Amino acid sequence: MQWRGRRESGNVVDRRGMKTMGTLGGGGIILAILYALLGGDPSAIVDSGRETTPVNTNDDQTRFLRVVLADTEDVWNRAFQAVGRTYQEPKLVLFSGRVQSACGMASSAVGPFYCPGDQRLYLDTDFFQQLAGKLGAQGDFAQAYVIAHEVGHHVQQQLGLLRQGSSVATELQADCLAGYWARSTQSMNQSLEPGDVEEAMNAASSVGDDALQQASQGYVVPDSFTHGSSKQRMAAFRQGFEAEDFRNCDTNPAG
Ligand SMILES: [Zn+2]
C-alpha cells in the first residue's frame, strides 16, 4: 500500500507504555476533584494525564496506522453522506499489554477489538507480529485489513446493526465492510499495490476461527466459531470488495 506522504488521522490515541493504574498522581487527583467541584468532567484531566506521553509516535508503524485510519475516515464520511447520514469518526487506541476501555479491562490476548460503549478501536501493535509470524499473514495490507475490520464494527454500531455479543453474521459483515473500504480507498487514492488484496484475503483467512484454533490448539472445533471460517471470511471480504454500495453487505455472505 502506498501510504508515505499521505494524510494522517488525528484520531489515534497512543497509550503504549502507559501504566493502566496509578498514572494519576496526588496533584492530579486534587486537580480532578477541584475540576469536578467546578462542574467539569474530571475524566478530561484523567484522560489527558494518560494520553499525553506517547512512545515514539512517529515511527513508520504508527504513521502507517494513522494513514489507514484517515483512509477509513475518507471512505466512510463519503459513503455515509451518500445515504444522507453523518459518520462519527472513531478513535483508535494503541496500547501495550493491558488497556482500560468502557468495555472493561482488556489484555492483548483478546486481539484487536472494538468497544461500542466508547466507540473506540483498541489495538496492541504487537498483534501484527503474531499476524505476520504465527498466523502467516504478512504485508502492510494485512494490517490495514485488521483496522478496516474493526472500523467495520464501528460502521455497524453507527447504523444500529451491532447487536449485543458477537455472532458469525456480524463478523462476516465487518469483513464485507472492510472489503468495501479496500475497493473504495483504491478508487479514491489509487493507493493499493499489486498483492495488497491478496494480503488482505490471506489475513482474513488467517484470522478465521478455524485457523486461529488450529494455531492455538492444533485442532478445530466448528461449534465454537464466532468469527466464521477462513473460507467464509475471504468470501465476505471479496463480496465487499466487489460491491458498488456498502449496503450490499447487508446480506449474509455465507448464506
Ligand atoms: Zn470482529
PDB file of C-alpha atoms and ligand atoms in Angstrom:
ATOM      1  CA  MET A   1       0.000   0.000   0.000  1.00  0.00           C
ATOM      2  CA  GLN A   2       1.254   3.468  -0.869  1.00  0.00           C
ATOM      3  CA  TRP A   3       0.975   5.455   2.311  1.00  0.00           C
ATOM      4  CA  ARG A   4       4.015   7.760   2.649  1.00  0.00           C
ATOM      5  CA  GLY A   5       3.272  11.461   2.434  1.00  0.00           C
ATOM      6  CA  ARG A   6      -0.479  10.897   2.709  1.00  0.00           C
ATOM      7  CA  ARG A   7      -2.924  12.357   5.241  1.00  0.00           C
ATOM      8  CA  GLU A   8      -2.583  11.004   8.770  1.00  0.00           C
ATOM      9  CA  SER A   9      -5.608  10.823  11.041  1.00  0.00           C
ATOM     10  CA  GLY A  10      -5.681  12.855  14.245  1.00  0.00           C
ATOM     11  CA  ASN A  11      -7.860  10.184  15.862  1.00  0.00           C
ATOM     12  CA  VAL A  12      -5.088   7.853  17.005  1.00  0.00           C
ATOM     13  CA  VAL A  13      -4.637   7.826  20.779  1.00  0.00           C
ATOM     14  CA  ASP A  14      -1.334   6.393  21.923  1.00  0.00           C
ATOM     15  CA  ARG A  15      -1.400   4.679  25.303  1.00  0.00           C
ATOM     16  CA  ARG A  16       1.578   2.417  24.732  1.00  0.00           C
ATOM     17  CA  GLY A  17       3.996   2.452  27.578  1.00  0.00           C
ATOM     18  CA  MET A  18       1.304   3.768  29.888  1.00  0.00           C
ATOM     19  CA  LYS A  19       0.539   2.089  33.154  1.00  0.00           C
ATOM     20  CA  THR A  20      -3.151   1.390  33.459  1.00  0.00           C
ATOM     21  CA  MET A  21      -3.120   2.084  37.204  1.00  0.00           C
ATOM     22  CA  GLY A  22      -1.574   4.833  39.224  1.00  0.00           C
ATOM     23  CA  THR A  23      -0.927   7.263  36.407  1.00  0.00           C
ATOM     24  CA  LEU A  24      -2.797   9.927  38.303  1.00  0.00           C
ATOM     25  CA  GLY A  25      -0.552  11.406  40.960  1.00  0.00           C
ATOM     26  CA  GLY A  26      -1.788  13.112  44.125  1.00  0.00           C
ATOM     27  CA  GLY A  27      -1.776  16.526  42.492  1.00  0.00           C
ATOM     28  CA  GLY A  28      -3.773  15.168  39.595  1.00  0.00           C
ATOM     29  CA  ILE A  29      -6.404  13.715  41.903  1.00  0.00           C
ATOM     30  CA  ILE A  30      -6.803  17.023  43.751  1.00  0.00           C
ATOM     31  CA  LEU A  31      -6.992  18.814  40.427  1.00  0.00           C
ATOM     32  CA  ALA A  32      -9.620  16.372  39.149  1.00  0.00           C
ATOM     33  CA  ILE A  33     -11.718  16.794  42.322  1.00  0.00           C
ATOM     34  CA  LEU A  34     -11.463  20.596  42.104  1.00  0.00           C
ATOM     35  CA  TYR A  35     -12.375  20.450  38.441  1.00  0.00           C
ATOM     36  CA  ALA A  36     -15.383  18.235  39.226  1.00  0.00           C
ATOM     37  CA  LEU A  37     -16.482  20.655  42.009  1.00  0.00           C
ATOM     38  CA  LEU A  38     -16.369  23.453  39.457  1.00  0.00           C
ATOM     39  CA  GLY A  39     -18.703  21.452  37.240  1.00  0.00           C
ATOM     40  CA  GLY A  40     -16.145  19.974  34.864  1.00  0.00           C
ATOM     41  CA  ASP A  41     -15.751  16.411  33.781  1.00  0.00           C
ATOM     42  CA  PRO A  42     -12.844  15.012  35.818  1.00  0.00           C
ATOM     43  CA  SER A  43     -12.146  12.359  33.206  1.00  0.00           C
ATOM     44  CA  ALA A  44     -10.914  15.176  30.959  1.00  0.00           C
ATOM     45  CA  ILE A  45      -7.969  15.618  33.316  1.00  0.00           C
ATOM     46  CA  VAL A  46      -7.520  11.919  33.956  1.00  0.00           C
ATOM     47  CA  ASP A  47      -7.583  11.157  30.241  1.00  0.00           C
ATOM     48  CA  SER A  48      -5.124  13.845  29.277  1.00  0.00           C
ATOM     49  CA  GLY A  49      -2.822  12.622  32.029  1.00  0.00           C
ATOM     50  CA  ARG A  50      -2.843   9.188  30.500  1.00  0.00           C
ATOM     51  CA  GLU A  51      -2.639  10.095  26.891  1.00  0.00           C
ATOM     52  CA  THR A  52      -0.104  12.854  26.525  1.00  0.00           C
ATOM     53  CA  THR A  53       3.145  10.941  26.838  1.00  0.00           C
ATOM     54  CA  PRO A  54       3.171   8.780  23.749  1.00  0.00           C
ATOM     55  CA  VAL A  55       6.027   6.500  22.910  1.00  0.00           C
ATOM     56  CA  ASN A  56       7.811   7.055  19.621  1.00  0.00           C
ATOM     57  CA  THR A  57       4.681   8.215  17.837  1.00  0.00           C
ATOM     58  CA  ASN A  58       6.407   8.975  14.572  1.00  0.00           C
ATOM     59  CA  ASP A  59       7.740   5.553  13.769  1.00  0.00           C
ATOM     60  CA  ASP A  60       6.649   4.048  10.443  1.00  0.00           C
ATOM     61  CA  GLN A  61       4.226   1.626  12.090  1.00  0.00           C
ATOM     62  CA  THR A  62       2.298   4.387  13.848  1.00  0.00           C
ATOM     63  CA  ARG A  63       2.298   6.697  10.844  1.00  0.00           C
ATOM     64  CA  PHE A  64       1.071   3.858   8.651  1.00  0.00           C
ATOM     65  CA  LEU A  65      -1.816   3.209  11.042  1.00  0.00           C
ATOM     66  CA  ARG A  66      -2.698   6.905  11.063  1.00  0.00           C
ATOM     67  CA  VAL A  67      -2.840   6.901   7.247  1.00  0.00           C
ATOM     68  CA  VAL A  68      -5.018   3.764   7.194  1.00  0.00           C
ATOM     69  CA  LEU A  69      -7.377   5.286   9.760  1.00  0.00           C
ATOM     70  CA  ALA A  70      -7.504   8.500   7.702  1.00  0.00           C
ATOM     71  CA  ASP A  71      -8.393   6.394   4.640  1.00  0.00           C
ATOM     72  CA  THR A  72     -11.277   4.793   6.527  1.00  0.00           C
ATOM     73  CA  GLU A  73     -12.476   8.271   7.573  1.00  0.00           C
ATOM     74  CA  ASP A  74     -12.444   9.478   3.949  1.00  0.00           C
ATOM     75  CA  VAL A  75     -14.286   6.418   2.656  1.00  0.00           C
ATOM     76  CA  TRP A  76     -16.916   6.262   5.393  1.00  0.00           C
ATOM     77  CA  ASN A  77     -17.531  10.009   5.550  1.00  0.00           C
ATOM     78  CA  ARG A  78     -18.344   9.882   1.861  1.00  0.00           C
ATOM     79  CA  ALA A  79     -20.349   6.640   1.991  1.00  0.00           C
ATOM     80  CA  PHE A  80     -22.480   7.933   4.892  1.00  0.00           C
ATOM     81  CA  GLN A  81     -23.008  11.275   3.147  1.00  0.00           C
ATOM     82  CA  ALA A  82     -24.251   9.431   0.076  1.00  0.00           C
ATOM     83  CA  VAL A  83     -27.063   7.910   2.137  1.00  0.00           C
ATOM     84  CA  GLY A  84     -27.846  11.142   3.989  1.00  0.00           C
ATOM     85  CA  ARG A  85     -26.081  10.334   7.240  1.00  0.00           C
ATOM     86  CA  THR A  86     -23.151  11.733   9.184  1.00  0.00           C
ATOM     87  CA  TYR A  87     -20.252   9.472  10.078  1.00  0.00           C
ATOM     88  CA  GLN A  88     -18.844   9.961  13.576  1.00  0.00           C
ATOM     89  CA  GLU A  89     -15.139   9.195  13.275  1.00  0.00           C
ATOM     90  CA  PRO A  90     -13.931   6.674  15.869  1.00  0.00           C
ATOM     91  CA  LYS A  91     -10.700   6.877  17.843  1.00  0.00           C
ATOM     92  CA  LEU A  92      -8.047   4.190  17.527  1.00  0.00           C
ATOM     93  CA  VAL A  93      -6.333   3.477  20.848  1.00  0.00           C
ATOM     94  CA  LEU A  94      -2.881   1.899  20.653  1.00  0.00           C
ATOM     95  CA  PHE A  95      -1.876   0.102  23.809  1.00  0.00           C
ATOM     96  CA  SER A  96       0.597  -2.425  25.058  1.00  0.00           C
ATOM     97  CA  GLY A  97      -0.202  -5.210  27.474  1.00  0.00           C
ATOM     98  CA  ARG A  98      -3.460  -4.108  29.051  1.00  0.00           C
ATOM     99  CA  VAL A  99      -5.941  -1.322  28.483  1.00  0.00           C
ATOM    100  CA  GLN A 100      -8.958   0.107  30.254  1.00  0.00           C
ATOM    101  CA  SER A 101     -11.955   0.631  27.958  1.00  0.00           C
ATOM    102  CA  ALA A 102     -15.645   1.292  28.503  1.00  0.00           C
ATOM    103  CA  CYS A 103     -15.991  -2.443  27.853  1.00  0.00           C
ATOM    104  CA  GLY A 104     -13.747  -3.218  30.815  1.00  0.00           C
ATOM    105  CA  MET A 105     -10.088  -4.020  31.265  1.00  0.00           C
ATOM    106  CA  ALA A 106      -8.728  -5.940  28.317  1.00  0.00           C
ATOM    107  CA  SER A 107      -5.390  -7.641  27.728  1.00  0.00           C
ATOM    108  CA  SER A 108      -3.559  -8.063  24.428  1.00  0.00           C
ATOM    109  CA  ALA A 109      -4.611 -11.714  24.435  1.00  0.00           C
ATOM    110  CA  VAL A 110      -8.092 -10.805  23.199  1.00  0.00           C
ATOM    111  CA  GLY A 111      -6.613  -9.366  19.997  1.00  0.00           C
ATOM    112  CA  PRO A 112      -7.755  -6.129  18.352  1.00  0.00           C
ATOM    113  CA  PHE A 113     -11.289  -5.152  19.360  1.00  0.00           C
ATOM    114  CA  TYR A 114     -13.976  -2.503  19.063  1.00  0.00           C
ATOM    115  CA  CYS A 115     -15.797  -1.215  22.132  1.00  0.00           C
ATOM    116  CA  PRO A 116     -19.295   0.104  21.278  1.00  0.00           C
ATOM    117  CA  GLY A 117     -19.503   1.709  24.746  1.00  0.00           C
ATOM    118  CA  ASP A 118     -16.848   4.329  23.964  1.00  0.00           C
ATOM    119  CA  GLN A 119     -16.813   3.887  20.175  1.00  0.00           C
ATOM    120  CA  ARG A 120     -13.095   3.244  20.126  1.00  0.00           C
ATOM    121  CA  LEU A 121     -10.938   0.670  18.370  1.00  0.00           C
ATOM    122  CA  TYR A 122      -8.260  -0.950  20.515  1.00  0.00           C
ATOM    123  CA  LEU A 123      -5.053  -2.396  19.145  1.00  0.00           C
ATOM    124  CA  ASP A 124      -1.861  -3.729  20.652  1.00  0.00           C
ATOM    125  CA  THR A 125       0.550  -3.350  17.741  1.00  0.00           C
ATOM    126  CA  ASP A 126       2.376  -6.488  18.901  1.00  0.00           C
ATOM    127  CA  PHE A 127      -0.588  -8.327  17.379  1.00  0.00           C
ATOM    128  CA  PHE A 128       0.922  -7.610  13.972  1.00  0.00           C
ATOM    129  CA  GLN A 129       4.000  -9.638  14.866  1.00  0.00           C
ATOM    130  CA  GLN A 130       1.679 -12.516  15.722  1.00  0.00           C
ATOM    131  CA  LEU A 131      -0.258 -11.955  12.487  1.00  0.00           C
ATOM    132  CA  ALA A 132       2.888 -11.998  10.353  1.00  0.00           C
ATOM    133  CA  GLY A 133       4.579 -14.779  12.309  1.00  0.00           C
ATOM    134  CA  LYS A 134       2.392 -17.459  13.844  1.00  0.00           C
ATOM    135  CA  LEU A 135      -0.649 -16.690  11.696  1.00  0.00           C
ATOM    136  CA  GLY A 136       1.338 -16.311   8.482  1.00  0.00           C
ATOM    137  CA  ALA A 137      -0.356 -13.125   7.241  1.00  0.00           C
ATOM    138  CA  GLN A 138       2.404 -10.796   6.102  1.00  0.00           C
ATOM    139  CA  GLY A 139       2.332  -7.413   4.449  1.00  0.00           C
ATOM    140  CA  ASP A 140       1.112  -3.951   5.286  1.00  0.00           C
ATOM    141  CA  PHE A 141      -2.294  -4.521   3.747  1.00  0.00           C
ATOM    142  CA  ALA A 142      -2.883  -7.435   6.112  1.00  0.00           C
ATOM    143  CA  GLN A 143      -2.578  -4.844   8.903  1.00  0.00           C
ATOM    144  CA  ALA A 144      -4.818  -2.407   7.051  1.00  0.00           C
ATOM    145  CA  TYR A 145      -7.445  -5.147   6.798  1.00  0.00           C
ATOM    146  CA  VAL A 146      -7.380  -5.633  10.590  1.00  0.00           C
ATOM    147  CA  ILE A 147      -8.045  -1.914  11.144  1.00  0.00           C
ATOM    148  CA  ALA A 148     -10.710  -1.847   8.413  1.00  0.00           C
ATOM    149  CA  HIS A 149     -12.481  -4.811  10.044  1.00  0.00           C
ATOM    150  CA  GLU A 150     -12.620  -3.057  13.441  1.00  0.00           C
ATOM    151  CA  VAL A 151     -13.801   0.143  11.721  1.00  0.00           C
ATOM    152  CA  GLY A 152     -16.441  -2.099  10.111  1.00  0.00           C
ATOM    153  CA  HIS A 153     -17.784  -2.794  13.617  1.00  0.00           C
ATOM    154  CA  HIS A 154     -17.942   0.946  14.239  1.00  0.00           C
ATOM    155  CA  VAL A 155     -19.903   1.385  10.994  1.00  0.00           C
ATOM    156  CA  GLN A 156     -22.278  -1.329  12.195  1.00  0.00           C
ATOM    157  CA  GLN A 157     -22.606   0.487  15.518  1.00  0.00           C
ATOM    158  CA  GLN A 158     -23.393   3.766  13.736  1.00  0.00           C
ATOM    159  CA  LEU A 159     -26.036   2.073  11.603  1.00  0.00           C
ATOM    160  CA  GLY A 160     -27.595   0.226  14.526  1.00  0.00           C
ATOM    161  CA  LEU A 161     -26.507  -3.160  13.179  1.00  0.00           C
ATOM    162  CA  LEU A 162     -24.273  -4.152  16.062  1.00  0.00           C
ATOM    163  CA  ARG A 163     -26.175  -6.418  18.350  1.00  0.00           C
ATOM    164  CA  GLN A 164     -25.215  -7.439  21.831  1.00  0.00           C
ATOM    165  CA  GLY A 165     -22.497 -10.058  21.733  1.00  0.00           C
ATOM    166  CA  SER A 166     -20.801 -11.146  18.553  1.00  0.00           C
ATOM    167  CA  SER A 167     -22.168 -13.547  16.015  1.00  0.00           C
ATOM    168  CA  VAL A 168     -20.729 -15.071  12.873  1.00  0.00           C
ATOM    169  CA  ALA A 169     -23.032 -12.915  10.724  1.00  0.00           C
ATOM    170  CA  THR A 170     -21.865  -9.726  12.455  1.00  0.00           C
ATOM    171  CA  GLU A 171     -18.210 -10.671  11.984  1.00  0.00           C
ATOM    172  CA  LEU A 172     -18.645 -11.569   8.331  1.00  0.00           C
ATOM    173  CA  GLN A 173     -20.452  -8.299   7.720  1.00  0.00           C
ATOM    174  CA  ALA A 174     -17.481  -6.432   9.231  1.00  0.00           C
ATOM    175  CA  ASP A 175     -15.231  -8.315   6.788  1.00  0.00           C
ATOM    176  CA  CYS A 176     -17.532  -7.333   3.937  1.00  0.00           C
ATOM    177  CA  LEU A 177     -17.359  -3.671   5.042  1.00  0.00           C
ATOM    178  CA  ALA A 178     -13.561  -3.979   5.157  1.00  0.00           C
ATOM    179  CA  GLY A 179     -13.651  -5.244   1.576  1.00  0.00           C
ATOM    180  CA  TYR A 180     -15.844  -2.329   0.546  1.00  0.00           C
ATOM    181  CA  TRP A 181     -13.343   0.031   2.184  1.00  0.00           C
ATOM    182  CA  ALA A 182     -10.401  -1.538   0.306  1.00  0.00           C
ATOM    183  CA  ARG A 183     -12.172  -1.086  -3.024  1.00  0.00           C
ATOM    184  CA  SER A 184     -13.233   2.489  -2.216  1.00  0.00           C
ATOM    185  CA  THR A 185      -9.826   3.619  -0.995  1.00  0.00           C
ATOM    186  CA  GLN A 186      -8.335   2.254  -4.196  1.00  0.00           C
ATOM    187  CA  SER A 187     -10.751   4.191  -6.393  1.00  0.00           C
ATOM    188  CA  MET A 188     -10.268   7.383  -4.304  1.00  0.00           C
ATOM    189  CA  ASN A 189      -6.497   7.255  -3.805  1.00  0.00           C
ATOM    190  CA  GLN A 190      -5.078   4.594  -6.136  1.00  0.00           C
ATOM    191  CA  SER A 191      -3.116   3.521  -3.064  1.00  0.00           C
ATOM    192  CA  LEU A 192      -3.218  -0.231  -3.500  1.00  0.00           C
ATOM    193  CA  GLU A 193      -0.182  -2.053  -4.825  1.00  0.00           C
ATOM    194  CA  PRO A 194      -0.088  -5.431  -6.576  1.00  0.00           C
ATOM    195  CA  GLY A 195      -0.594  -8.150  -3.997  1.00  0.00           C
ATOM    196  CA  ASP A 196      -2.444  -5.950  -1.472  1.00  0.00           C
ATOM    197  CA  VAL A 197      -5.836  -7.557  -1.974  1.00  0.00           C
ATOM    198  CA  GLU A 198      -4.216 -10.972  -1.674  1.00  0.00           C
ATOM    199  CA  GLU A 199      -2.580  -9.838   1.592  1.00  0.00           C
ATOM    200  CA  ALA A 200      -5.966  -8.797   2.964  1.00  0.00           C
ATOM    201  CA  MET A 201      -7.633 -12.004   1.806  1.00  0.00           C
ATOM    202  CA  ASN A 202      -4.807 -14.021   3.311  1.00  0.00           C
ATOM    203  CA  ALA A 203      -5.220 -12.124   6.589  1.00  0.00           C
ATOM    204  CA  ALA A 204      -8.991 -12.673   6.544  1.00  0.00           C
ATOM    205  CA  SER A 205      -8.269 -16.336   6.061  1.00  0.00           C
ATOM    206  CA  SER A 206      -5.560 -16.433   8.743  1.00  0.00           C
ATOM    207  CA  VAL A 207      -7.814 -14.947  11.398  1.00  0.00           C
ATOM    208  CA  GLY A 208     -10.730 -17.254  10.618  1.00  0.00           C
ATOM    209  CA  ASP A 209     -11.688 -19.084  13.768  1.00  0.00           C
ATOM    210  CA  ASP A 210     -10.660 -22.440  12.360  1.00  0.00           C
ATOM    211  CA  ALA A 211      -7.182 -21.076  11.560  1.00  0.00           C
ATOM    212  CA  LEU A 212      -6.880 -19.398  14.981  1.00  0.00           C
ATOM    213  CA  GLN A 213      -7.880 -22.573  16.737  1.00  0.00           C
ATOM    214  CA  GLN A 214      -5.528 -24.608  14.607  1.00  0.00           C
ATOM    215  CA  ALA A 215      -2.720 -22.267  15.597  1.00  0.00           C
ATOM    216  CA  SER A 216      -3.527 -22.279  19.291  1.00  0.00           C
ATOM    217  CA  GLN A 217      -4.919 -25.736  19.959  1.00  0.00           C
ATOM    218  CA  GLY A 218      -3.826 -27.756  16.967  1.00  0.00           C
ATOM    219  CA  TYR A 219      -7.404 -28.779  16.158  1.00  0.00           C
ATOM    220  CA  VAL A 220     -10.648 -27.221  15.014  1.00  0.00           C
ATOM    221  CA  VAL A 221     -13.931 -27.047  16.908  1.00  0.00           C
ATOM    222  CA  PRO A 222     -16.557 -25.754  14.442  1.00  0.00           C
ATOM    223  CA  ASP A 223     -19.256 -25.282  17.100  1.00  0.00           C
ATOM    224  CA  SER A 224     -17.254 -22.657  18.914  1.00  0.00           C
ATOM    225  CA  PHE A 225     -16.750 -20.476  15.824  1.00  0.00           C
ATOM    226  CA  THR A 226     -17.684 -16.884  16.430  1.00  0.00           C
ATOM    227  CA  HIS A 227     -15.995 -15.132  13.521  1.00  0.00           C
ATOM    228  CA  GLY A 228     -16.630 -17.589  10.706  1.00  0.00           C
ATOM    229  CA  SER A 229     -14.319 -19.992   8.937  1.00  0.00           C
ATOM    230  CA  SER A 230     -11.369 -18.851   6.825  1.00  0.00           C
ATOM    231  CA  LYS A 231     -13.346 -19.570   3.670  1.00  0.00           C
ATOM    232  CA  GLN A 232     -16.358 -17.582   4.875  1.00  0.00           C
ATOM    233  CA  ARG A 233     -14.207 -14.611   5.855  1.00  0.00           C
ATOM    234  CA  MET A 234     -12.427 -14.488   2.499  1.00  0.00           C
ATOM    235  CA  ALA A 235     -15.794 -14.715   0.716  1.00  0.00           C
ATOM    236  CA  ALA A 236     -17.162 -11.866   2.842  1.00  0.00           C
ATOM    237  CA  PHE A 237     -14.164  -9.637   2.117  1.00  0.00           C
ATOM    238  CA  ARG A 238     -14.479 -10.378  -1.594  1.00  0.00           C
ATOM    239  CA  GLN A 239     -18.206  -9.631  -1.535  1.00  0.00           C
ATOM    240  CA  GLY A 240     -17.490  -6.186  -0.094  1.00  0.00           C
ATOM    241  CA  PHE A 241     -14.609  -5.588  -2.489  1.00  0.00           C
ATOM    242  CA  GLU A 242     -16.913  -6.225  -5.423  1.00  0.00           C
ATOM    243  CA  ALA A 243     -19.834  -4.227  -4.011  1.00  0.00           C
ATOM    244  CA  GLU A 244     -20.796  -0.898  -5.569  1.00  0.00           C
ATOM    245  CA  ASP A 245     -22.683   0.052  -2.425  1.00  0.00           C
ATOM    246  CA  PHE A 246     -21.772  -0.809   1.166  1.00  0.00           C
ATOM    247  CA  ARG A 247     -25.416  -1.640   1.807  1.00  0.00           C
ATOM    248  CA  ASN A 248     -24.813  -4.764  -0.277  1.00  0.00           C
ATOM    249  CA  CYS A 249     -23.038  -6.045   2.830  1.00  0.00           C
ATOM    250  CA  ASP A 250     -26.487  -6.359   4.368  1.00  0.00           C
ATOM    251  CA  THR A 251     -26.958  -9.829   3.041  1.00  0.00           C
ATOM    252  CA  ASN A 252     -25.237 -12.716   4.707  1.00  0.00           C
ATOM    253  CA  PRO A 253     -22.184 -13.513   2.557  1.00  0.00           C
ATOM    254  CA  ALA A 254     -22.108 -17.028   3.938  1.00  0.00           C
ATOM    255  CA  GLY A 255     -25.705 -17.761   3.006  1.00  0.00           C
TER     256      GLY A 255
HETATM  257 ZN    ZN B   1     -14.742  -8.582  14.548  1.00  0.00          ZN
END
